[in-house]
Each structure stands twice: as C-alpha cells, then as structure tokens.
PDB file of C-alpha atoms and ligand atoms in Angstrom:
ATOM      1  CA  UNK Q  20     203.825-110.650  29.667  1.00  0.00           C
ATOM      2  CA  UNK Q  21     202.355-108.451  27.326  1.00  0.00           C
ATOM      3  CA  UNK Q  22     202.848-105.167  29.261  1.00  0.00           C
ATOM      4  CA  UNK Q  23     198.244-104.432  28.278  1.00  0.00           C
ATOM      5  CA  UNK Q  24     198.303-108.084  30.684  1.00  0.00           C
ATOM      6  CA  UNK Q  25     199.861-106.110  33.157  1.00  0.00           C
ATOM      7  CA  UNK Q  26     197.325-103.062  32.808  1.00  0.00           C
ATOM      8  CA  UNK Q  27     194.764-105.881  33.332  1.00  0.00           C
ATOM      9  CA  UNK Q  28     196.037-106.329  36.816  1.00  0.00           C
ATOM     10  CA  UNK Q  29     194.325-102.388  37.103  1.00  0.00           C
ATOM     11  CA  UNK Q  30     190.469-103.291  35.978  1.00  0.00           C
ATOM     12  CA  UNK Q  31     190.160-106.302  39.509  1.00  0.00           C
ATOM     13  CA  UNK Q  32     191.645-103.280  41.723  1.00  0.00           C
ATOM     14  CA  UNK Q  33     189.198-103.829  43.843  1.00  0.00           C
ATOM     15  CA  UNK Q  34     190.639-101.114  45.927  1.00  0.00           C
ATOM     16  CA  UNK Q  35     191.175 -98.678  43.714  1.00  0.00           C
ATOM     17  CA  UNK Q  36     186.783 -98.648  44.518  1.00  0.00           C
ATOM     18  CA  UNK Q  37     187.315 -96.297  47.191  1.00  0.00           C
ATOM     19  CA  UNK Q  38     188.352 -93.403  45.131  1.00  0.00           C
ATOM     20  CA  UNK Q  39     186.430 -94.283  42.429  1.00  0.00           C
ATOM     21  CA  UNK Q  40     183.098 -94.083  44.005  1.00  0.00           C
ATOM     22  CA  UNK Q  41     183.383 -90.474  45.908  1.00  0.00           C
ATOM     23  CA  UNK Q  42     184.597 -88.941  42.122  1.00  0.00           C
ATOM     24  CA  UNK Q  43     181.862 -90.822  40.276  1.00  0.00           C
ATOM     25  CA  UNK Q  44     179.183 -89.783  42.799  1.00  0.00           C
ATOM     26  CA  UNK Q  45     180.587 -86.058  42.945  1.00  0.00           C
ATOM     27  CA  UNK Q  46     180.733 -86.434  38.100  1.00  0.00           C
ATOM     28  CA  UNK Q  47     177.813 -87.307  38.549  1.00  0.00           C
ATOM     29  CA  UNK Q  48     176.676 -84.741  40.462  1.00  0.00           C
ATOM     30  CA  UNK Q  49     177.844 -81.540  38.735  1.00  0.00           C
ATOM     31  CA  UNK Q  50     177.739 -82.780  35.078  1.00  0.00           C
ATOM     32  CA  UNK Q  51     173.748 -83.748  35.528  1.00  0.00           C
ATOM     33  CA  UNK Q  52     172.429 -85.606  33.169  1.00  0.00           C
ATOM     34  CA  UNK Q  53     170.557 -83.371  30.631  1.00  0.00           C
ATOM     35  CA  UNK Q  54     171.437 -80.841  27.259  1.00  0.00           C
ATOM     36  CA  UNK Q  55     175.179 -80.287  28.368  1.00  0.00           C
ATOM     37  CA  UNK Q  56     176.273 -83.993  29.586  1.00  0.00           C
ATOM     38  CA  UNK Q  57     174.500 -84.862  26.674  1.00  0.00           C
ATOM     39  CA  UNK Q  58     176.960 -82.272  24.092  1.00  0.00           C
ATOM     40  CA  UNK Q  59     180.342 -83.395  26.528  1.00  0.00           C
ATOM     41  CA  UNK Q  60     179.628 -86.850  25.453  1.00  0.00           C
ATOM     42  CA  UNK Q  61     179.344 -85.862  22.076  1.00  0.00           C
ATOM     43  CA  UNK Q  62     175.626 -86.909  20.673  1.00  0.00           C
ATOM     44  CA  UNK Q  63     175.202 -84.043  18.574  1.00  0.00           C
ATOM     45  CA  UNK Q  64     179.072 -85.288  16.766  1.00  0.00           C
ATOM     46  CA  UNK Q  65     178.467 -88.950  16.941  1.00  0.00           C
ATOM     47  CA  UNK Q  66     181.125 -89.962  18.786  1.00  0.00           C
ATOM     48  CA  UNK Q  67     182.969 -89.858  21.529  1.00  0.00           C
ATOM     49  CA  UNK Q  68     184.276 -85.682  21.772  1.00  0.00           C
ATOM     50  CA  UNK Q  69     187.265 -86.420  24.440  1.00  0.00           C
ATOM     51  CA  UNK Q  70     189.683 -88.276  21.601  1.00  0.00           C
ATOM     52  CA  UNK Q  71     189.512 -85.022  19.804  1.00  0.00           C
ATOM     53  CA  UNK Q  72     189.324 -82.726  22.162  1.00  0.00           C
ATOM     54  CA  UNK Q  73     192.398 -84.225  23.938  1.00  0.00           C
ATOM     55  CA  UNK Q  74     194.827 -83.726  20.315  1.00  0.00           C
ATOM     56  CA  UNK Q  75     195.715 -80.200  20.996  1.00  0.00           C
ATOM     57  CA  UNK Q  76     196.938 -80.565  24.748  1.00  0.00           C
ATOM     58  CA  UNK Q  77     199.205 -82.882  23.689  1.00  0.00           C
ATOM     59  CA  UNK Q  78     200.393 -82.300  20.754  1.00  0.00           C
ATOM     60  CA  UNK Q  79     201.204 -78.505  22.167  1.00  0.00           C
ATOM     61  CA  UNK Q  80     202.717 -80.027  25.174  1.00  0.00           C
ATOM     62  CA  UNK Q  81     204.646 -82.831  23.461  1.00  0.00           C
ATOM     63  CA  UNK Q  82     205.992 -80.102  21.118  1.00  0.00           C
ATOM     64  CA  UNK Q  83     207.244 -77.976  23.596  1.00  0.00           C
ATOM     65  CA  UNK Q  84     208.915 -80.708  25.056  1.00  0.00           C
ATOM     66  CA  UNK Q  85     210.893 -81.526  21.993  1.00  0.00           C
ATOM     67  CA  UNK Q  86     211.808 -77.454  21.287  1.00  0.00           C
ATOM     68  CA  UNK Q  87     212.962 -77.742  24.932  1.00  0.00           C
ATOM     69  CA  UNK Q  88     216.225 -80.455  22.635  1.00  0.00           C
ATOM     70  CA  UNK Q  89     217.202 -77.735  21.668  1.00  0.00           C
ATOM     71  CA  UNK Q  90     218.855 -74.615  22.714  1.00  0.00           C
ATOM     72  CA  UNK Q  91     217.559 -71.354  21.632  1.00  0.00           C
ATOM     73  CA  UNK Q  92     214.017 -72.187  21.511  1.00  0.00           C
ATOM     74  CA  UNK Q  93     213.081 -70.784  25.327  1.00  0.00           C
ATOM     75  CA  UNK Q  94     210.181 -68.346  24.404  1.00  0.00           C
ATOM     76  CA  UNK Q  95     208.016 -70.384  21.729  1.00  0.00           C
ATOM     77  CA  UNK Q  96     208.135 -74.163  24.083  1.00  0.00           C
ATOM     78  CA  UNK Q  97     206.401 -71.686  27.156  1.00  0.00           C
ATOM     79  CA  UNK Q  98     203.323 -69.978  24.638  1.00  0.00           C
ATOM     80  CA  UNK Q  99     202.433 -74.411  23.781  1.00  0.00           C
ATOM     81  CA  UNK Q 100     203.207 -74.840  27.643  1.00  0.00           C
ATOM     82  CA  UNK Q 101     200.759 -72.548  28.221  1.00  0.00           C
ATOM     83  CA  UNK Q 102     198.413 -73.214  24.645  1.00  0.00           C
ATOM     84  CA  UNK Q 103     198.404 -76.894  26.241  1.00  0.00           C
ATOM     85  CA  UNK Q 104     197.377 -76.080  29.578  1.00  0.00           C
ATOM     86  CA  UNK Q 105     194.645 -73.438  28.981  1.00  0.00           C
ATOM     87  CA  UNK Q 106     193.555 -76.484  26.115  1.00  0.00           C
ATOM     88  CA  UNK Q 107     194.254 -79.781  28.775  1.00  0.00           C
ATOM     89  CA  UNK Q 108     189.930 -78.567  30.256  1.00  0.00           C
ATOM     90  CA  UNK Q 109     188.193 -79.612  27.049  1.00  0.00           C
ATOM     91  CA  UNK Q 110     190.003 -82.639  27.527  1.00  0.00           C
ATOM     92  CA  UNK Q 111     188.988 -82.885  31.015  1.00  0.00           C
ATOM     93  CA  UNK Q 112     185.537 -82.851  31.952  1.00  0.00           C
ATOM     94  CA  UNK Q 113     184.337 -84.223  28.643  1.00  0.00           C
ATOM     95  CA  UNK Q 114     186.476 -87.235  29.311  1.00  0.00           C
ATOM     96  CA  UNK Q 115     185.416 -87.310  33.053  1.00  0.00           C
ATOM     97  CA  UNK Q 116     182.016 -87.231  32.095  1.00  0.00           C
ATOM     98  CA  UNK Q 117     182.223 -90.395  30.076  1.00  0.00           C
ATOM     99  CA  UNK Q 118     184.723 -92.236  32.366  1.00  0.00           C
ATOM    100  CA  UNK Q 119     181.115 -91.204  35.126  1.00  0.00           C
ATOM    101  CA  UNK Q 120     178.706 -94.146  32.774  1.00  0.00           C
ATOM    102  CA  UNK Q 121     180.955 -97.225  32.556  1.00  0.00           C
ATOM    103  CA  UNK Q 122     181.867 -99.920  34.055  1.00  0.00           C
ATOM    104  CA  UNK Q 123     183.519-100.609  36.836  1.00  0.00           C
ATOM    105  CA  UNK Q 124     186.527-102.142  35.426  1.00  0.00           C
ATOM    106  CA  UNK Q 125     186.825 -99.829  32.969  1.00  0.00           C
ATOM    107  CA  UNK Q 126     186.841 -97.018  35.687  1.00  0.00           C
ATOM    108  CA  UNK Q 127     189.274 -97.564  37.846  1.00  0.00           C
ATOM    109  CA  UNK Q 128     191.220 -97.877  34.967  1.00  0.00           C
ATOM    110  CA  UNK Q 129     190.661 -94.910  33.997  1.00  0.00           C
ATOM    111  CA  UNK Q 130     190.931 -93.434  37.311  1.00  0.00           C
ATOM    112  CA  UNK Q 131     194.170 -93.983  37.544  1.00  0.00           C
ATOM    113  CA  UNK Q 132     194.392 -92.903  33.316  1.00  0.00           C
ATOM    114  CA  UNK Q 133     192.968 -89.796  34.200  1.00  0.00           C
ATOM    115  CA  UNK Q 134     196.112 -89.615  37.859  1.00  0.00           C
ATOM    116  CA  UNK Q 135     198.364 -90.009  35.103  1.00  0.00           C
ATOM    117  CA  UNK Q 136     197.221 -86.922  33.269  1.00  0.00           C
ATOM    118  CA  UNK Q 137     196.472 -84.872  35.756  1.00  0.00           C
ATOM    119  CA  UNK Q 138     200.196 -85.893  37.225  1.00  0.00           C
ATOM    120  CA  UNK Q 139     201.322 -84.584  33.595  1.00  0.00           C
ATOM    121  CA  UNK Q 140     199.708 -81.647  33.984  1.00  0.00           C
ATOM    122  CA  UNK Q 141     201.069 -80.644  37.172  1.00  0.00           C
ATOM    123  CA  UNK Q 142     204.412 -81.429  36.409  1.00  0.00           C
ATOM    124  CA  UNK Q 143     203.637 -78.428  33.168  1.00  0.00           C
ATOM    125  CA  UNK Q 144     202.218 -76.326  34.811  1.00  0.00           C
ATOM    126  CA  UNK Q 145     204.926 -76.418  37.151  1.00  0.00           C
ATOM    127  CA  UNK Q 146     207.722 -76.900  34.779  1.00  0.00           C
ATOM    128  CA  UNK Q 147     205.764 -72.833  32.841  1.00  0.00           C
ATOM    129  CA  UNK Q 148     206.084 -71.785  36.531  1.00  0.00           C
ATOM    130  CA  UNK Q 149     209.916 -71.931  36.637  1.00  0.00           C
ATOM    131  CA  UNK Q 150     210.477 -71.052  32.751  1.00  0.00           C
ATOM    132  CA  UNK Q 151     209.054 -67.038  34.284  1.00  0.00           C
ATOM    133  CA  UNK Q 152     211.519 -67.862  37.261  1.00  0.00           C
ATOM    134  CA  UNK Q 153     214.116 -67.494  34.643  1.00  0.00           C
ATOM    135  CA  UNK Q 154     214.968 -71.445  36.333  1.00  0.00           C
ATOM    136  CA  UNK Q 155     215.183 -73.001  32.427  1.00  0.00           C
ATOM    137  CA  UNK Q 156     216.671 -76.340  33.350  1.00  0.00           C
ATOM    138  CA  UNK Q 157     214.246 -76.951  36.075  1.00  0.00           C
ATOM    139  CA  UNK Q 158     211.442 -76.266  33.799  1.00  0.00           C
ATOM    140  CA  UNK Q 159     213.085 -77.849  31.720  1.00  0.00           C
ATOM    141  CA  UNK Q 160     213.467 -80.995  33.997  1.00  0.00           C
ATOM    142  CA  UNK Q 161     209.664 -80.636  35.165  1.00  0.00           C
ATOM    143  CA  UNK Q 162     208.938 -81.196  30.906  1.00  0.00           C
ATOM    144  CA  UNK Q 163     209.914 -83.907  30.068  1.00  0.00           C
ATOM    145  CA  UNK Q 164     208.584 -85.291  33.361  1.00  0.00           C
ATOM    146  CA  UNK Q 165     205.493 -83.670  32.825  1.00  0.00           C
ATOM    147  CA  UNK Q 166     205.368 -85.730  29.539  1.00  0.00           C
ATOM    148  CA  UNK Q 167     206.200 -88.795  30.843  1.00  0.00           C
ATOM    149  CA  UNK Q 168     202.763 -89.077  32.865  1.00  0.00           C
ATOM    150  CA  UNK Q 169     201.199 -87.906  29.710  1.00  0.00           C
ATOM    151  CA  UNK Q 170     202.630 -91.144  27.968  1.00  0.00           C
ATOM    152  CA  UNK Q 171     201.465 -93.616  30.810  1.00  0.00           C
ATOM    153  CA  UNK Q 172     198.115 -91.991  30.772  1.00  0.00           C
ATOM    154  CA  UNK Q 173     198.110 -92.264  27.197  1.00  0.00           C
ATOM    155  CA  UNK Q 174     199.385 -95.782  27.391  1.00  0.00           C
ATOM    156  CA  UNK Q 175     196.501 -96.235  29.733  1.00  0.00           C
ATOM    157  CA  UNK Q 176     193.826 -95.081  27.581  1.00  0.00           C
ATOM    158  CA  UNK Q 177     194.761 -96.927  24.490  1.00  0.00           C
ATOM    159  CA  UNK Q 178     194.298 -99.672  27.568  1.00  0.00           C
ATOM    160  CA  UNK Q 179     190.383 -98.338  27.846  1.00  0.00           C
ATOM    161  CA  UNK Q 180     190.036 -97.583  24.269  1.00  0.00           C
ATOM    162  CA  UNK Q 181     190.904-101.335  22.544  1.00  0.00           C
ATOM    163  CA  UNK Q 182     191.609-103.433  25.353  1.00  0.00           C
ATOM    164  CA  UNK Q 183     188.004-103.200  27.131  1.00  0.00           C
ATOM    165  CA  UNK Q 184     186.106-100.949  23.821  1.00  0.00           C
ATOM    166  CA  UNK Q 185     185.145 -98.113  26.110  1.00  0.00           C
ATOM    167  CA  UNK Q 186     184.093 -95.599  23.677  1.00  0.00           C
ATOM    168  CA  UNK Q 187     183.909 -97.167  20.562  1.00  0.00           C
ATOM    169  CA  UNK Q 188     180.930 -98.495  19.575  1.00  0.00           C
ATOM    170  CA  UNK Q 189     179.024-101.209  20.565  1.00  0.00           C
ATOM    171  CA  UNK Q 190     176.804-101.915  17.655  1.00  0.00           C
ATOM    172  CA  UNK Q 191     179.192-102.036  14.747  1.00  0.00           C
ATOM    173  CA  UNK Q 192     178.956-105.250  13.954  1.00  0.00           C
ATOM    174  CA  UNK Q 193     175.009-105.539  13.719  1.00  0.00           C
ATOM    175  CA  UNK Q 194     175.073-105.129   9.758  1.00  0.00           C
ATOM    176  CA  UNK Q 195     177.994-107.823   8.952  1.00  0.00           C
ATOM    177  CA  UNK Q 196     176.132-110.986  11.288  1.00  0.00           C
ATOM    178  CA  UNK Q 197     172.590-110.573  10.266  1.00  0.00           C
ATOM    179  CA  UNK Q 198     171.981-112.180   6.670  1.00  0.00           C
ATOM    180  CA  UNK Q 199     170.173-109.225   3.207  1.00  0.00           C
ATOM    181  CA  UNK Q 200     167.725-109.168   2.060  1.00  0.00           C
ATOM    182  CA  UNK Q 201     164.130-110.183   4.110  1.00  0.00           C
ATOM    183  CA  UNK Q 202     164.504-112.600   7.018  1.00  0.00           C
ATOM    184  CA  UNK Q 203     161.521-113.964   9.159  1.00  0.00           C
ATOM    185  CA  UNK Q 204     161.727-113.084  12.654  1.00  0.00           C
ATOM    186  CA  UNK Q 205     158.430-114.300  14.491  1.00  0.00           C
ATOM    187  CA  UNK Q 206     154.957-114.357  14.373  1.00  0.00           C
ATOM    188  CA  UNK Q 207     152.464-111.669  15.571  1.00  0.00           C
ATOM    189  CA  UNK Q 208     150.249-112.972  18.133  1.00  0.00           C
ATOM    190  CA  UNK Q 209     154.114-113.757  19.878  1.00  0.00           C
ATOM    191  CA  UNK Q 210     154.232-109.871  20.053  1.00  0.00           C
ATOM    192  CA  UNK Q 211     150.956-108.988  22.356  1.00  0.00           C
ATOM    193  CA  UNK Q 212     149.454-105.888  22.660  1.00  0.00           C
ATOM    194  CA  UNK Q 213     150.912-103.904  25.467  1.00  0.00           C
ATOM    195  CA  UNK Q 214     153.856-102.707  23.492  1.00  0.00           C
ATOM    196  CA  UNK Q 215     156.228-104.348  26.223  1.00  0.00           C
ATOM    197  CA  UNK Q 216     159.226-104.644  24.496  1.00  0.00           C
ATOM    198  CA  UNK Q 217     160.309-107.595  24.225  1.00  0.00           C
ATOM    199  CA  UNK Q 218     163.892-109.856  22.392  1.00  0.00           C
ATOM    200  CA  UNK Q 219     163.804-112.115  19.247  1.00  0.00           C
ATOM    201  CA  UNK Q 220     166.844-113.031  18.237  1.00  0.00           C
ATOM    202  CA  UNK Q 221     167.309-112.896  14.062  1.00  0.00           C
ATOM    203  CA  UNK Q 222     170.307-115.718  13.228  1.00  0.00           C
ATOM    204  CA  UNK Q 223     172.731-115.307  16.916  1.00  0.00           C
ATOM    205  CA  UNK Q 224     171.840-111.538  16.706  1.00  0.00           C
ATOM    206  CA  UNK Q 225     169.078-110.012  19.346  1.00  0.00           C
ATOM    207  CA  UNK Q 226     167.067-107.875  18.609  1.00  0.00           C
ATOM    208  CA  UNK Q 227     163.991-105.406  20.374  1.00  0.00           C
ATOM    209  CA  UNK Q 228     160.379-105.809  19.024  1.00  0.00           C
ATOM    210  CA  UNK Q 229     157.856-102.673  19.947  1.00  0.00           C
ATOM    211  CA  UNK Q 230     154.419-103.204  18.632  1.00  0.00           C
ATOM    212  CA  UNK Q 231     152.300-100.232  19.476  1.00  0.00           C
ATOM    213  CA  UNK Q 232     149.003-101.247  18.034  1.00  0.00           C
ATOM    214  CA  UNK Q 233     149.466-101.432  14.275  1.00  0.00           C
ATOM    215  CA  UNK Q 234     153.212-100.137  14.301  1.00  0.00           C
ATOM    216  CA  UNK Q 235     155.594-103.207  14.409  1.00  0.00           C
ATOM    217  CA  UNK Q 236     159.120-101.045  15.702  1.00  0.00           C
ATOM    218  CA  UNK Q 237     162.083-103.145  15.975  1.00  0.00           C
ATOM    219  CA  UNK Q 238     166.022-102.617  16.724  1.00  0.00           C
ATOM    220  CA  UNK Q 239     168.897-104.228  16.817  1.00  0.00           C
ATOM    221  CA  UNK Q 240     169.018-104.755  21.298  1.00  0.00           C
ATOM    222  CA  UNK Q 241     172.247-103.957  21.884  1.00  0.00           C
ATOM    223  CA  UNK Q 242     172.904-100.729  23.437  1.00  0.00           C
ATOM    224  CA  UNK Q 243     175.458 -98.934  20.953  1.00  0.00           C
ATOM    225  CA  UNK Q 244     176.985 -97.482  25.109  1.00  0.00           C
ATOM    226  CA  UNK Q 245     178.824-100.916  26.383  1.00  0.00           C
ATOM    227  CA  UNK Q 246     175.741-103.583  24.978  1.00  0.00           C
ATOM    228  CA  UNK Q 247     172.897-102.777  26.853  1.00  0.00           C
ATOM    229  CA  UNK Q 248     169.598-104.789  26.434  1.00  0.00           C
ATOM    230  CA  UNK Q 249     167.407-102.980  25.535  1.00  0.00           C
ATOM    231  CA  UNK Q 250     164.638-104.684  25.324  1.00  0.00           C
ATOM    232  CA  UNK Q 251     164.985-104.575  29.368  1.00  0.00           C
ATOM    233  CA  UNK Q 252     164.973-101.159  29.273  1.00  0.00           C
ATOM    234  CA  UNK Q 253     161.577 -99.088  28.960  1.00  0.00           C
ATOM    235  CA  UNK Q 254     159.486 -96.519  26.552  1.00  0.00           C
ATOM    236  CA  UNK Q 255     159.903 -93.187  27.333  1.00  0.00           C
ATOM    237  CA  UNK Q 256     158.932 -90.026  25.260  1.00  0.00           C
ATOM    238  CA  UNK Q 257     155.352 -90.348  24.433  1.00  0.00           C
ATOM    239  CA  UNK Q 258     156.345 -94.370  23.501  1.00  0.00           C
ATOM    240  CA  UNK Q 259     158.867 -93.193  20.677  1.00  0.00           C
ATOM    241  CA  UNK Q 260     162.032 -93.899  21.912  1.00  0.00           C
ATOM    242  CA  UNK Q 261     162.991 -96.419  23.353  1.00  0.00           C
ATOM    243  CA  UNK Q 262     165.729 -95.818  27.463  1.00  0.00           C
ATOM    244  CA  UNK Q 263     168.563 -98.461  28.090  1.00  0.00           C
ATOM    245  CA  UNK Q 264     168.147 -99.725  31.370  1.00  0.00           C
ATOM    246  CA  UNK Q 265     172.183 -99.404  32.664  1.00  0.00           C
ATOM    247  CA  UNK Q 266     173.318 -95.581  32.129  1.00  0.00           C
ATOM    248  CA  UNK Q 267     170.402 -94.668  29.939  1.00  0.00           C
ATOM    249  CA  UNK Q 268     171.101 -93.850  26.683  1.00  0.00           C
ATOM    250  CA  UNK Q 269     167.866 -92.961  24.767  1.00  0.00           C
ATOM    251  CA  UNK Q 270     167.118 -94.467  20.921  1.00  0.00           C
ATOM    252  CA  UNK Q 271     164.240 -93.045  18.793  1.00  0.00           C
ATOM    253  CA  UNK Q 272     162.253 -97.047  17.753  1.00  0.00           C
ATOM    254  CA  UNK Q 273     161.678 -95.010  14.277  1.00  0.00           C
ATOM    255  CA  UNK Q 274     165.202 -95.056  12.599  1.00  0.00           C
ATOM    256  CA  UNK Q 275     167.695 -95.397  16.156  1.00  0.00           C
ATOM    257  CA  UNK Q 276     168.950 -92.204  16.255  1.00  0.00           C
ATOM    258  CA  UNK Q 277     170.626 -91.033  19.612  1.00  0.00           C
ATOM    259  CA  UNK Q 278     167.693 -89.164  22.023  1.00  0.00           C
ATOM    260  CA  UNK Q 279     169.935 -88.555  25.583  1.00  0.00           C
ATOM    261  CA  UNK Q 280     173.251 -90.415  25.838  1.00  0.00           C
ATOM    262  CA  UNK Q 281     176.038 -91.652  27.048  1.00  0.00           C
ATOM    263  CA  UNK Q 282     175.694 -93.615  23.567  1.00  0.00           C
ATOM    264  CA  UNK Q 283     176.460 -91.152  20.994  1.00  0.00           C
ATOM    265  CA  UNK Q 284     176.314 -93.851  17.961  1.00  0.00           C
ATOM    266  CA  UNK Q 285     172.627 -95.121  17.191  1.00  0.00           C
ATOM    267  CA  UNK Q 286     171.416 -98.497  17.108  1.00  0.00           C
ATOM    268  CA  UNK Q 287     170.348-100.513  13.922  1.00  0.00           C
ATOM    269  CA  UNK Q 288     166.780 -99.644  12.585  1.00  0.00           C
ATOM    270  CA  UNK Q 289     165.606-102.940  10.819  1.00  0.00           C
ATOM    271  CA  UNK Q 290     162.565-102.487   8.800  1.00  0.00           C
ATOM    272  CA  UNK Q 291     159.331-104.383   8.655  1.00  0.00           C
ATOM    273  CA  UNK Q 292     156.717-106.020   7.461  1.00  0.00           C
ATOM    274  CA  UNK Q 293     153.973-108.501   8.005  1.00  0.00           C
ATOM    275  CA  UNK Q 294     153.037-111.262   6.173  1.00  0.00           C
ATOM    276  CA  UNK Q 295     150.606-114.371   7.141  1.00  0.00           C
ATOM    277  CA  UNK Q 296     150.505-113.038  10.534  1.00  0.00           C
ATOM    278  CA  UNK Q 297     154.583-113.031   9.794  1.00  0.00           C
ATOM    279  CA  UNK Q 298     156.537-110.713  10.986  1.00  0.00           C
ATOM    280  CA  UNK Q 299     160.003-109.616   8.509  1.00  0.00           C
ATOM    281  CA  UNK Q 300     162.464-107.728   8.878  1.00  0.00           C
ATOM    282  CA  UNK Q 301     164.931-105.898   6.870  1.00  0.00           C
ATOM    283  CA  UNK Q 302     168.175-104.126   6.981  1.00  0.00           C
ATOM    284  CA  UNK Q 303     169.216-102.234   3.972  1.00  0.00           C
ATOM    285  CA  UNK Q 304     173.097-101.870   5.405  1.00  0.00           C
ATOM    286  CA  UNK Q 305     173.057-106.460   5.749  1.00  0.00           C
ATOM    287  CA  UNK Q 306     175.811-108.607   4.614  1.00  0.00           C
TER     288      UNK Q 306
HETATM  289  S1  FES B 406     175.012 -99.453  27.577  1.00  0.00           S
HETATM  290 FE1  FES B 406     175.349 -97.569  28.460  1.00  0.00          FE
HETATM  291  S2  FES B 406     173.744 -96.194  27.835  1.00  0.00           S
HETATM  292 FE2  FES B 406     173.033 -98.364  27.177  1.00  0.00          FE
END
C-alpha cells in the first residue's frame, strides 16, 4: 500500500468529526466572512497565501536542526528557532482560514495536519526554553522531535494539496477542454427573461448562463474553489456577480474575477454573441 493510500483512511475517519465540528465553528466565528478573511485566503494574491507563508517558518526551524548536527552553532540555532516560531503565526492563521472552508474529508486530514504542526511547534518552543536554560542536549533532542512532527505535518499537507486538491484551482482545465473559436451553445429563447442562472453544456464542459435583458453572461460553471455548481448559486451585488452555493465565493459575471473568497482563482468568462436566435460563445484561451 502506498503511504498516500494509508493516509486516505484518515479521510473517512468519522471519529475525527467530534473534534472537526467544534473547531470549524470556532474558526468561522473568529474569522467571520469579510475583507480580513479574504486577505487570509489570498483573494488579493490570486492563489492561497498559506503555502507561501509556511516557507519562512519551516525553513528557519529546519535550518536550526541542521545546525544542531554541528558543534558551535548554539547561538544561530536559537535565533533560527525564535524566527521560526515567530513566523509560524501567519502560517497558522492562513491555514485555519482555508481549512474552515473545505470538504469534510479534507477537514479530517487537515485537522491531523494541523495537530502535527502544532505539536512540532510546541517541541521547538520547549527546545528554545531548554537552550536558554543552558541545556543544549535536551534542546537539540526536542528540536529534532519537532522536525519529525513538522515533517509529518508537511506530508499530510502534501496529501491535502495534491491528492485531495485543496487550494488547487478547480477551473484550470476548462480552456483545455473547450474547442477554440466560436461555439454554438443554445437558443436565446431557452434562457428565459428572469435572470436565473442556468446550466448549459458545451461538449463535456458545464457553463452557467445568465440573461439579464439583452445582456447574456457566460462563465464556466465549476467554482474554482472546490467545483461548486455556480448555476445553483444566486446573483448578488445588484446582479453583477454570482455567488457559489457551497462556500459563498463571489465572481463577477463580466469577467469571472473573484470578488469574495474562499476562492482565489477566477472562473473563465466567455465572449458571447447572438446570431439567428442562437447564443454563441468563445473562450480566448481555449484549445
Ligand atoms: S466550491 Fe467553495 S466557494 Fe464554491
């Protein structure tokens, strides 16, 4: 059995839900929807902030443990541990923000990922205390323990990112599946006049179509956050945006850009023209 397959057992470990549910509620209470939470998700950056900010903490702490292998590095190792612990705060907050908007299987693995990282950070904090008391041997041992725990946390983070696709852009494949050039999509009369989001298929690709008077907007239907069906969402911001029904990400109908997270990547917006009562669409990056 591959290591990742054994981690898959965690995905279905419903016993973890007893911890997941109260932690998720607490995080959602502390990080209410709004500009701060959007900033933590990375709406401003166009992809999640968490993987970027963890680098400083992990780099500093790992470097400290490497220095511990060689004598005479006590002082720089202490500085690196203090730096790593201080820089763990943004990594922790952004991680919890993202975690609170995941599927339940992802949240189970994510909780264990967080637990391993918290235990690793605690080991490094104790390591620093021991070093400051002059007990270098205990400090080094605790540091290596922390490194192992952070390694476990990183392994689970890899599973979350690459096996369970949390944080990935779930709309990335759309241009590769859509033929280039103008494509016939549907009859204008099929769209009604009530500005209701409707799903229409372009080959195997689901699109969401919104007709508001004479204006027709077409986006790819899969939310970039976790593939939520946008056609089941509602229009917000005076009808200029559509909100995903799963976690509330908001996208502009005009160009698919993200107005509110947790999504960070835009969805694809199609050019639209009407000819002979038929709606035709084109995606510039298709093919
Ligand atoms: S799937 Fe999460 S906001 Fe759309």
